[in-house]
Coordinates of C-alpha atoms in Angstrom, one line a residue:
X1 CA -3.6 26.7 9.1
X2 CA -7.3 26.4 7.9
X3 CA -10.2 27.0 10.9
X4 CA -10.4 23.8 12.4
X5 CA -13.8 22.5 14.4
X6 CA -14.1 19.8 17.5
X7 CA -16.8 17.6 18.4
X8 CA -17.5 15.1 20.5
X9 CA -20.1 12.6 20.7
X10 CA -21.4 11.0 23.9
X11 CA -24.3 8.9 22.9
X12 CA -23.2 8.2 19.3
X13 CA -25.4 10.0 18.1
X14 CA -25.9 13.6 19.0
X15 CA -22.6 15.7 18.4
X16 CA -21.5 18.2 21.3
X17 CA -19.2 21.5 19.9
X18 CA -16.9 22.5 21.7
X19 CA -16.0 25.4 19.2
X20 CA -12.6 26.8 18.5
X21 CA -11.4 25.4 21.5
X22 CA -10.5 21.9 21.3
X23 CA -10.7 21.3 25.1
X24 CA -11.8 17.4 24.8
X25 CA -10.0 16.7 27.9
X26 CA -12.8 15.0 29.5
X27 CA -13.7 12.0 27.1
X28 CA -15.7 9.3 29.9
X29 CA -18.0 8.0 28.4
X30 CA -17.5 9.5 25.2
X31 CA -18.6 6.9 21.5
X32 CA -16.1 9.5 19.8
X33 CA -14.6 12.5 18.7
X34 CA -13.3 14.3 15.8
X35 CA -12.2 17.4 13.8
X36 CA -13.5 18.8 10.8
X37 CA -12.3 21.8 8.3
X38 CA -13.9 23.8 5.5
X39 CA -13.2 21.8 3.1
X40 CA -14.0 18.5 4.5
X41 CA -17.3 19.8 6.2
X42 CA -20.1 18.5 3.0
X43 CA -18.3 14.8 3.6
X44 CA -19.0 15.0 7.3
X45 CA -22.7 13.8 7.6
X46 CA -21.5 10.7 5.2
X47 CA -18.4 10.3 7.3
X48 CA -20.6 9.9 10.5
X49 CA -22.9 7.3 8.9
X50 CA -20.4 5.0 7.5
X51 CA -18.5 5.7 11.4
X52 CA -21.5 4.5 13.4
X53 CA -22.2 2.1 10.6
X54 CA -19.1 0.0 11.3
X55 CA -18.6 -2.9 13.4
X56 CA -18.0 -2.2 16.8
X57 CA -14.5 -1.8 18.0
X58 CA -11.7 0.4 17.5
X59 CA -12.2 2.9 14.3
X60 CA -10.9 6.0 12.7
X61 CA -12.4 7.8 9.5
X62 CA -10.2 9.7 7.9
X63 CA -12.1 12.4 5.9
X64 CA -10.5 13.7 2.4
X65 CA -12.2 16.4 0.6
X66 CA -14.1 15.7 -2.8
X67 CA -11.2 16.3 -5.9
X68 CA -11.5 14.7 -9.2
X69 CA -8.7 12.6 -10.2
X70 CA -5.7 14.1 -12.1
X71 CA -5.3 12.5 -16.0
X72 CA -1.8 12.4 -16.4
X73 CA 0.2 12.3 -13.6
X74 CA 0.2 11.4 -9.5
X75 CA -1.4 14.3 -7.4
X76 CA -0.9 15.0 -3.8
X77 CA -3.9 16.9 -2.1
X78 CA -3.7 19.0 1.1
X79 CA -2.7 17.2 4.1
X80 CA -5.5 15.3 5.7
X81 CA -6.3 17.2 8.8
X82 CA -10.3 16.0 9.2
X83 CA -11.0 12.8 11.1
X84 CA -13.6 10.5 13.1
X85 CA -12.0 8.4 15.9
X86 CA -13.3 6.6 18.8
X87 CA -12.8 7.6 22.1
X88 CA -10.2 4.9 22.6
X89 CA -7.4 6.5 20.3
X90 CA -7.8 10.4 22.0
X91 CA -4.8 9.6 24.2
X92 CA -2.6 9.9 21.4
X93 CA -3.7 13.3 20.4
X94 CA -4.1 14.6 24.0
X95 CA -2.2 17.8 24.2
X96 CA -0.4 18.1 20.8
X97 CA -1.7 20.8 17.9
X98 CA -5.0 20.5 16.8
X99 CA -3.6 20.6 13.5
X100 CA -1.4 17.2 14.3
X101 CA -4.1 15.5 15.6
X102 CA -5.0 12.8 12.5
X103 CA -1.3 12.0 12.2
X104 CA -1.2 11.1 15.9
X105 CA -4.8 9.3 15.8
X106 CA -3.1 7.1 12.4
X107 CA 0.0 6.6 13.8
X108 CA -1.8 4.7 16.9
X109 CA -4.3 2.8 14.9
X110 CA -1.4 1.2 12.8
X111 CA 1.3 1.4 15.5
X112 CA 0.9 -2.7 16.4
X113 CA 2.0 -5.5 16.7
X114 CA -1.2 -6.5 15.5
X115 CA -3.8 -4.4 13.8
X116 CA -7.0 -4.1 16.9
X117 CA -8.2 -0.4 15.0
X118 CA -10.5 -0.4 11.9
X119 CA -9.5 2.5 9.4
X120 CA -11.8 4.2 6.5
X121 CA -11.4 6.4 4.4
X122 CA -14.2 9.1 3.0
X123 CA -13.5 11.0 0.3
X124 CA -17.3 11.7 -1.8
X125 CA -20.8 11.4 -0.4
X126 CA -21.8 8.2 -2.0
X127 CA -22.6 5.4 -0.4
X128 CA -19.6 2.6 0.2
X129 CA -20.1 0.1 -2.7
X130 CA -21.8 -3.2 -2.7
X131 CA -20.2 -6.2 -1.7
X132 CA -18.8 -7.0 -5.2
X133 CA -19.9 -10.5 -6.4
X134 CA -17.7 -10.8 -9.2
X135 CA -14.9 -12.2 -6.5
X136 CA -16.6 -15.3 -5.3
X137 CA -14.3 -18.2 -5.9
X138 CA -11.1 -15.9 -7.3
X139 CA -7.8 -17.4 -5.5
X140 CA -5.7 -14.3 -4.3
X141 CA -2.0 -14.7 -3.5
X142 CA -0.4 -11.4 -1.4
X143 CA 3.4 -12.0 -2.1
X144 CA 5.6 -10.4 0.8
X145 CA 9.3 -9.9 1.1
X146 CA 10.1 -8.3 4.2
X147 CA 13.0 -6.5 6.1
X148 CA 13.1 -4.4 9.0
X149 CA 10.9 -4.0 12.1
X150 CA 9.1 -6.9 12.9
X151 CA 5.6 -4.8 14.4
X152 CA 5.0 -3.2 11.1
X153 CA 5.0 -7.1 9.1
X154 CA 2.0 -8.4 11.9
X155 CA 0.4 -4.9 11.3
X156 CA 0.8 -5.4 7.4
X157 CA -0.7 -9.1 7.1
X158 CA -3.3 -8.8 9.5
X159 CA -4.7 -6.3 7.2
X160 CA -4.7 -8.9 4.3
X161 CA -6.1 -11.3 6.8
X162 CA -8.9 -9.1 7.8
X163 CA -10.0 -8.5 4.2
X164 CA -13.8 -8.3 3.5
X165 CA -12.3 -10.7 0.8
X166 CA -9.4 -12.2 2.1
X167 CA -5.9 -13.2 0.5
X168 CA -3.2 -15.9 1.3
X169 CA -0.8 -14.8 2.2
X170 CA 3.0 -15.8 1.3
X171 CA 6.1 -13.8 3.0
X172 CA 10.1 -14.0 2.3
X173 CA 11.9 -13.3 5.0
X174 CA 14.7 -11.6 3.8
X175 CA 16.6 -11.3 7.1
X176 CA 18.3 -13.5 9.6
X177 CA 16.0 -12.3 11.9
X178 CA 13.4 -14.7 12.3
X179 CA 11.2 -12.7 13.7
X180 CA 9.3 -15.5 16.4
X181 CA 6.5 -13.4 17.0
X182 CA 4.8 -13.0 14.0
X183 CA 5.5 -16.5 13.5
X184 CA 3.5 -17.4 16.8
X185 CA 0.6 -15.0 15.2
X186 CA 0.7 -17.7 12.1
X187 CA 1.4 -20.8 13.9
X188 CA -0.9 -23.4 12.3
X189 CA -3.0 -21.3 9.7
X190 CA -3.8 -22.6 6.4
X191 CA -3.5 -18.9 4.9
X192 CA 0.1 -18.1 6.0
X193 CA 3.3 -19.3 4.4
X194 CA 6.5 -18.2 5.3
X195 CA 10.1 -18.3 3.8
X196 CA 13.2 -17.3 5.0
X197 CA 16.2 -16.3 2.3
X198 CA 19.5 -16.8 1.8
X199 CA 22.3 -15.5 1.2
X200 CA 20.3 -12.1 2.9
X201 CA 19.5 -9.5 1.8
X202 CA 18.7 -10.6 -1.8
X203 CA 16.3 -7.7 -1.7
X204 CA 12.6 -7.6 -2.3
X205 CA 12.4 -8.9 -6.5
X206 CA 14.2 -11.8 -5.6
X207 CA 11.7 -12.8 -3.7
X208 CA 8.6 -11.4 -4.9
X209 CA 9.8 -13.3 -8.5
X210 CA 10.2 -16.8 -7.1
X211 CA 7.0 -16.9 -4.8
X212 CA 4.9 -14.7 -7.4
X213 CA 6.0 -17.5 -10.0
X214 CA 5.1 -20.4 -7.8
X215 CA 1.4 -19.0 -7.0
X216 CA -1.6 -21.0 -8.7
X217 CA -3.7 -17.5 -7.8
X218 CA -5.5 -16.8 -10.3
X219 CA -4.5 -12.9 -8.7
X220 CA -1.1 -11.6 -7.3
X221 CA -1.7 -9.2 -4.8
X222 CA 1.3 -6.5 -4.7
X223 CA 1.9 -5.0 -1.0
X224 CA 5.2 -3.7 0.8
X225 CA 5.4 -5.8 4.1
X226 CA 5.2 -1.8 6.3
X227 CA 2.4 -0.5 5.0
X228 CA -1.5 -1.7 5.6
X229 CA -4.3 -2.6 3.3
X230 CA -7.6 -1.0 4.0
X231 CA -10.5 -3.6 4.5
X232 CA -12.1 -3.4 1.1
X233 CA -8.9 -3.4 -0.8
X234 CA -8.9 -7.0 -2.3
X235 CA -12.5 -7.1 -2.8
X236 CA -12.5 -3.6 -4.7
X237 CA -9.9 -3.8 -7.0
X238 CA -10.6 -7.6 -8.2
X239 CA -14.0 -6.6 -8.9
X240 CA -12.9 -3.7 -11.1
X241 CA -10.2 -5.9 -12.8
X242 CA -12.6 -8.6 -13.6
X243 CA -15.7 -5.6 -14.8
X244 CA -12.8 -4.0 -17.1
X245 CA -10.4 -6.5 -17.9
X246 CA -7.6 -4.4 -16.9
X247 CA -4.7 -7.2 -15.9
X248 CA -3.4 -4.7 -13.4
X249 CA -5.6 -2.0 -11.3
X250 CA -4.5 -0.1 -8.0
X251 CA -5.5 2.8 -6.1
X252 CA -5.0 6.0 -4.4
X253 CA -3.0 5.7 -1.6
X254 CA -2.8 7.7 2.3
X255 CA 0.7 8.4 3.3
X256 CA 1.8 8.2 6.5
X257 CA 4.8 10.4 6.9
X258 CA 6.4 9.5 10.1
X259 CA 9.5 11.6 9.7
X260 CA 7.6 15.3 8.8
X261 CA 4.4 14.4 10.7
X262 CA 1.9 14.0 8.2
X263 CA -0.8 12.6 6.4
X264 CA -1.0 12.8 2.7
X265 CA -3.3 11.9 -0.1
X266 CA -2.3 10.7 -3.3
X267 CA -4.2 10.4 -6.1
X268 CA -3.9 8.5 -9.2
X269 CA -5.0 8.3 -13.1
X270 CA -8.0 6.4 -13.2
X271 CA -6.9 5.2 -16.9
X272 CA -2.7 4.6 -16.5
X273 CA -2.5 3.6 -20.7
X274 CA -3.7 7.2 -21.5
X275 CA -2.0 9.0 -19.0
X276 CA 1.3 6.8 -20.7
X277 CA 0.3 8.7 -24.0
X278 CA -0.7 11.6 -22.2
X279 CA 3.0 12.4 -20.0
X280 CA 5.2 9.6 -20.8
X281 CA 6.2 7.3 -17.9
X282 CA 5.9 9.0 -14.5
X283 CA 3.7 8.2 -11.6
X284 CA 1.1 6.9 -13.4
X285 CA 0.5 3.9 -10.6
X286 CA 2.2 2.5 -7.4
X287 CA 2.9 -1.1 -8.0
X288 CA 2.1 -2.0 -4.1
X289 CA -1.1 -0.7 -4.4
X290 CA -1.9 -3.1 -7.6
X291 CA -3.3 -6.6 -8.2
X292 CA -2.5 -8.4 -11.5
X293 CA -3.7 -10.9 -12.8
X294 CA -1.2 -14.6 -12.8
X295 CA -1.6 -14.8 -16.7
X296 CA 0.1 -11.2 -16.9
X297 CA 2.5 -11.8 -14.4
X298 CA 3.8 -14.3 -15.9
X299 CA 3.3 -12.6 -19.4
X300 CA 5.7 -9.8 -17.9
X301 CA 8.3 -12.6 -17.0
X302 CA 8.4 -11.5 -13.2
X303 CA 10.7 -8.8 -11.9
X304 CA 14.3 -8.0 -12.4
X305 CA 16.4 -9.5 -9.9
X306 CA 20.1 -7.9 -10.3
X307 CA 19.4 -5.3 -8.2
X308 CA 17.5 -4.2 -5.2
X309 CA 15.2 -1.0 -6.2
X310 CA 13.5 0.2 -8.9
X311 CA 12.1 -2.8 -10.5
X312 CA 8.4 -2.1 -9.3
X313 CA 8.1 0.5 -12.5
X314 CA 9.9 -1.7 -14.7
X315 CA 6.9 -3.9 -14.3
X316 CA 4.3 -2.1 -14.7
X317 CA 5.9 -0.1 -17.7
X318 CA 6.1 -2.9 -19.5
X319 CA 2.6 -4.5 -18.2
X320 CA 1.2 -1.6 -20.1
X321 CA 2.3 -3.3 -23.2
X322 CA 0.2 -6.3 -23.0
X323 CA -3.2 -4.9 -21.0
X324 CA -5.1 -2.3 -20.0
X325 CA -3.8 -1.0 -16.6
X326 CA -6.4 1.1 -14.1
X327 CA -7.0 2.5 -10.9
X328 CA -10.0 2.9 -8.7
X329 CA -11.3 6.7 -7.7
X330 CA -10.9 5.1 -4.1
X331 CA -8.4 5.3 -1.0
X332 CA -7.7 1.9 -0.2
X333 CA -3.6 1.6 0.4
X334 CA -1.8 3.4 3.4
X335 CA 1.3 3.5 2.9
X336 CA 4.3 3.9 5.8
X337 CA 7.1 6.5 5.5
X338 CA 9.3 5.8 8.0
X339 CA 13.1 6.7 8.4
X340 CA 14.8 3.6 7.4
X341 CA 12.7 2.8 4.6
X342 CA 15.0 1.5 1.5
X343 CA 13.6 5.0 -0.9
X344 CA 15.0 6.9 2.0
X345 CA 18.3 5.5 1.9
X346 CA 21.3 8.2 0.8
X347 CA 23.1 5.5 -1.5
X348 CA 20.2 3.9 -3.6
X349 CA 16.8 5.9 -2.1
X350 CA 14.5 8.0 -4.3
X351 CA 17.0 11.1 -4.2
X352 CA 20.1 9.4 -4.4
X353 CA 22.1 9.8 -7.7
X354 CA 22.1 6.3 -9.4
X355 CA 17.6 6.4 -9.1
X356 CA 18.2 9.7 -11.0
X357 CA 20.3 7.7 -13.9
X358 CA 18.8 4.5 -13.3
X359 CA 14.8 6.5 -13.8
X360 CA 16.2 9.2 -16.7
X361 CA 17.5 5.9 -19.0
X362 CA 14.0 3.9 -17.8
X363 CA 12.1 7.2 -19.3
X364 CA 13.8 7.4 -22.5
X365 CA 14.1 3.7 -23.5
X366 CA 10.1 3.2 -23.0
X367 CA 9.6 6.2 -25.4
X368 CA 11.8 4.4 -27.6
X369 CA 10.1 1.3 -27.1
X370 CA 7.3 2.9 -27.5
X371 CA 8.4 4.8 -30.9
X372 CA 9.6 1.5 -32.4
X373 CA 13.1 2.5 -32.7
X374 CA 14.2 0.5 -30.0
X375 CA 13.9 -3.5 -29.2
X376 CA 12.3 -3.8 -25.7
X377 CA 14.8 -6.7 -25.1
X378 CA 17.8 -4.7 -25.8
X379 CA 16.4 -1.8 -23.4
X380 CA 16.9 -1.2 -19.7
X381 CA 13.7 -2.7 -19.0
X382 CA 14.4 -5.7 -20.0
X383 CA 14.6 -8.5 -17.7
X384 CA 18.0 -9.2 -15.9
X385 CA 18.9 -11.7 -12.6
X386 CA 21.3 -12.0 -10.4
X387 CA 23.8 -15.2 -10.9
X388 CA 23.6 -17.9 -8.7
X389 CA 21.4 -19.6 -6.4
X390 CA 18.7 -18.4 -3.0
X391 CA 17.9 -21.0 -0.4
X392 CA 14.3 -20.5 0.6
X393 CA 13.7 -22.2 3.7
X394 CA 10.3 -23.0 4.6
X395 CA 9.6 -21.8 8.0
X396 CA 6.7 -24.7 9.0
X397 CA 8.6 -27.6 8.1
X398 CA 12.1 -26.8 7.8
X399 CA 13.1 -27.7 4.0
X400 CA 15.4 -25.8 1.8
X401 CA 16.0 -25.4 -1.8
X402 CA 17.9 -24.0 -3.8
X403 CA 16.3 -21.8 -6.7
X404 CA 18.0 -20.0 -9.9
X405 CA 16.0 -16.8 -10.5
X406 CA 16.2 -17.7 -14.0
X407 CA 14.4 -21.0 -13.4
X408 CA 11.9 -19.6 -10.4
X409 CA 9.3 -22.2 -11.3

């Protein structure tokens, strides 16, 4: 484990050392603490701006050393370790490793039910952009199909709420679980839909396809219901879509590994096309972390809805047909691992058999596609839905329908 160093700051201003000891025990009075490693330490004078800089409250800084992105494939840096946090979150890292400190301080600040904690994210010494004005008067739809734990979905659409541009929001309950208190949270505002599914599960393309079809948006914002958009998010990637006219543009992501205790960076190809050309189809981009424009969406034809995984690549494998596809050299998705996730499921999760069939035949019919030997509708990325009908029931006022997947609109 690298040297680690401890500070505290009492004032705000002036930082106190306690050395190799991290013996922070008494915190009265303290504006905040942190920790700090080699290769974090030329970030930390900019990390301590934009801290004090932010509005009051609960915050953490997570610091990520300087690395250039990768060009072809999805990189994972060391384990962030560094870390600015006010005095309010040191209870959670009270007497555990050093070392496990910034998982602990994360794991409170997103722990819920709602989100009270502002996290950032420093990973170069330049300033945090301007406020883009390239945004003003863009219509964003976040489209949200959720199952499982009800704390992480008020965590998750606060975030979108909380925006420095904010997005509706639009969520399919796809659970008989009602799940009353995030409905009290929404109860009479204007930027919250919700459904609730039927027959359930119908898993997440079902819905994601209906309600993505039915948005007037003129952007789809892509999030998993557990995980937490960082406040910049909506604002940053709009802006780069509408300075590059890429029709789909995510980001780096922070992993929060609640099973091994970690935090993990993630880094993506700034241009996806070329890395495409580059390595083939690998992880190139992470759907969740994307916005796309409604024309491509609907260029695309939606998502897949015969099964319950896997589709996210399928779309944006065959979005990089039509448009240019990007990511921003920024940190603005944290995403959730957590035990019961659907990728770590033993039947149908990332390691499971039928992903490794199901990915190897995805590979090898988009270089086909590609090569113009094989017809994109006869491939396995084309689009295929379940038969039958899903009642969406409107949570507010009570009406159902009845909708085809093959006639969303």
């Amino acid at each position: 484990m690298q040297d680690l160093g401890f500070f505290v700051s009492h004032d705000g201003d002036r930082l106190d050392w306690p050395g190799a000891s991290p013996d922070l025990t008494d915190m009265s009075g303290a504006a905040f603490f942190g920790v700090v490693e080699q290769a974090a330490q030329p970030l930390l004078e900019a990390a301590l701006e934009n801290h004090r800089n932010a509005p009051a409250g609960s915050k953490l800084t997570l610091i990520v050393p300087s690395a250039a992105p990768p060009c072809d494939n999805r990189h994972t840096d060391p384990d962030i370790v560094a870390f600015i946090a006010t005095a309010d979150l040191f209870p959670a890292v009270a007497g555990r490793p050093p070392e496990t400190w910034c998982f602990h301080a994360l794991r409170r600040a997103v722990s819920g039910p709602r989100l009270t904690c502002s996290v950032s994210v420093m990973h170069t010494r330049d300033a945090t952009p301007a406020p883009s004005r390239m945004v003003g008067g863009l219509a964003c739809d976040a489209i949200l199909a959720h199952r499982g734990p009800e704390r992480y979905l008020r965590v998750c659409v606060d975030s979108l709420r909380r925006q420095s541009r904010p997005a509706s929001v639009v969520v399919g309950l796809d659970q008989k679980y009602p799940c009353p208190r995030f409905l009290a949270d929404i109860d009479g505002a204007p930027d919250v839909r919700t459904f609730q599914v039927a027959p359930n599960p119908v898993g997440p393309y079902a819905v994601m396809h209906v309600l993505s079809n039915r948005s007037s948006a003129d952007f789809i914002v892509r999030q998993d219901s557990d995980d937490v958009a960082l406040a910049r998010r909506v604002e940053r990637l709009v802006s780069a879509s509408r300075a590059t006219g890429a029709g789909l543009v995510g980001s780096h992501e922070i992993q929060l590994d609640e099973v091994a205790g970690r935090v993990v960076p993630k880094r993506y190809p700034l241009d996806v096309n070329d890395a495409l050309k580059r390595a083939g189809p690998r992880h190139q981009t992470l759907l969740p972390t994307t916005v796309a424009t409604r024309d491509l969406f609907r260029e695309v034809s939606g998502f897949s809805t015969d099964r319950i995984f896997g589709y996210d690549v399928d779309f944006w494998l065959k979005a990089s047909f039509l448009t240019q596809i990007a990511n921003v050299d920024e940190f603005l998705y944290l995403r959730r691992r957590h035990p019961n996730s659907l990728t770590r499921r033993p039947d149908i999760g990332n390691e499971s058999p039928i992903r490794q069939v199901i990915r190897e035949r995805r590979r090898s019919d988009f270089v086909e596609v590609v090569a113009g030997r094989l017809d994109l509708a006869q491939s396995s990325l084309a689009i295929r839905h379940r038969p039958g009908f899903v009642e969406f029931r409107d949570m507010t006022t009570g009406e159902r329908e009845q909708v085809r997947m093959d006639d969303p609109a």
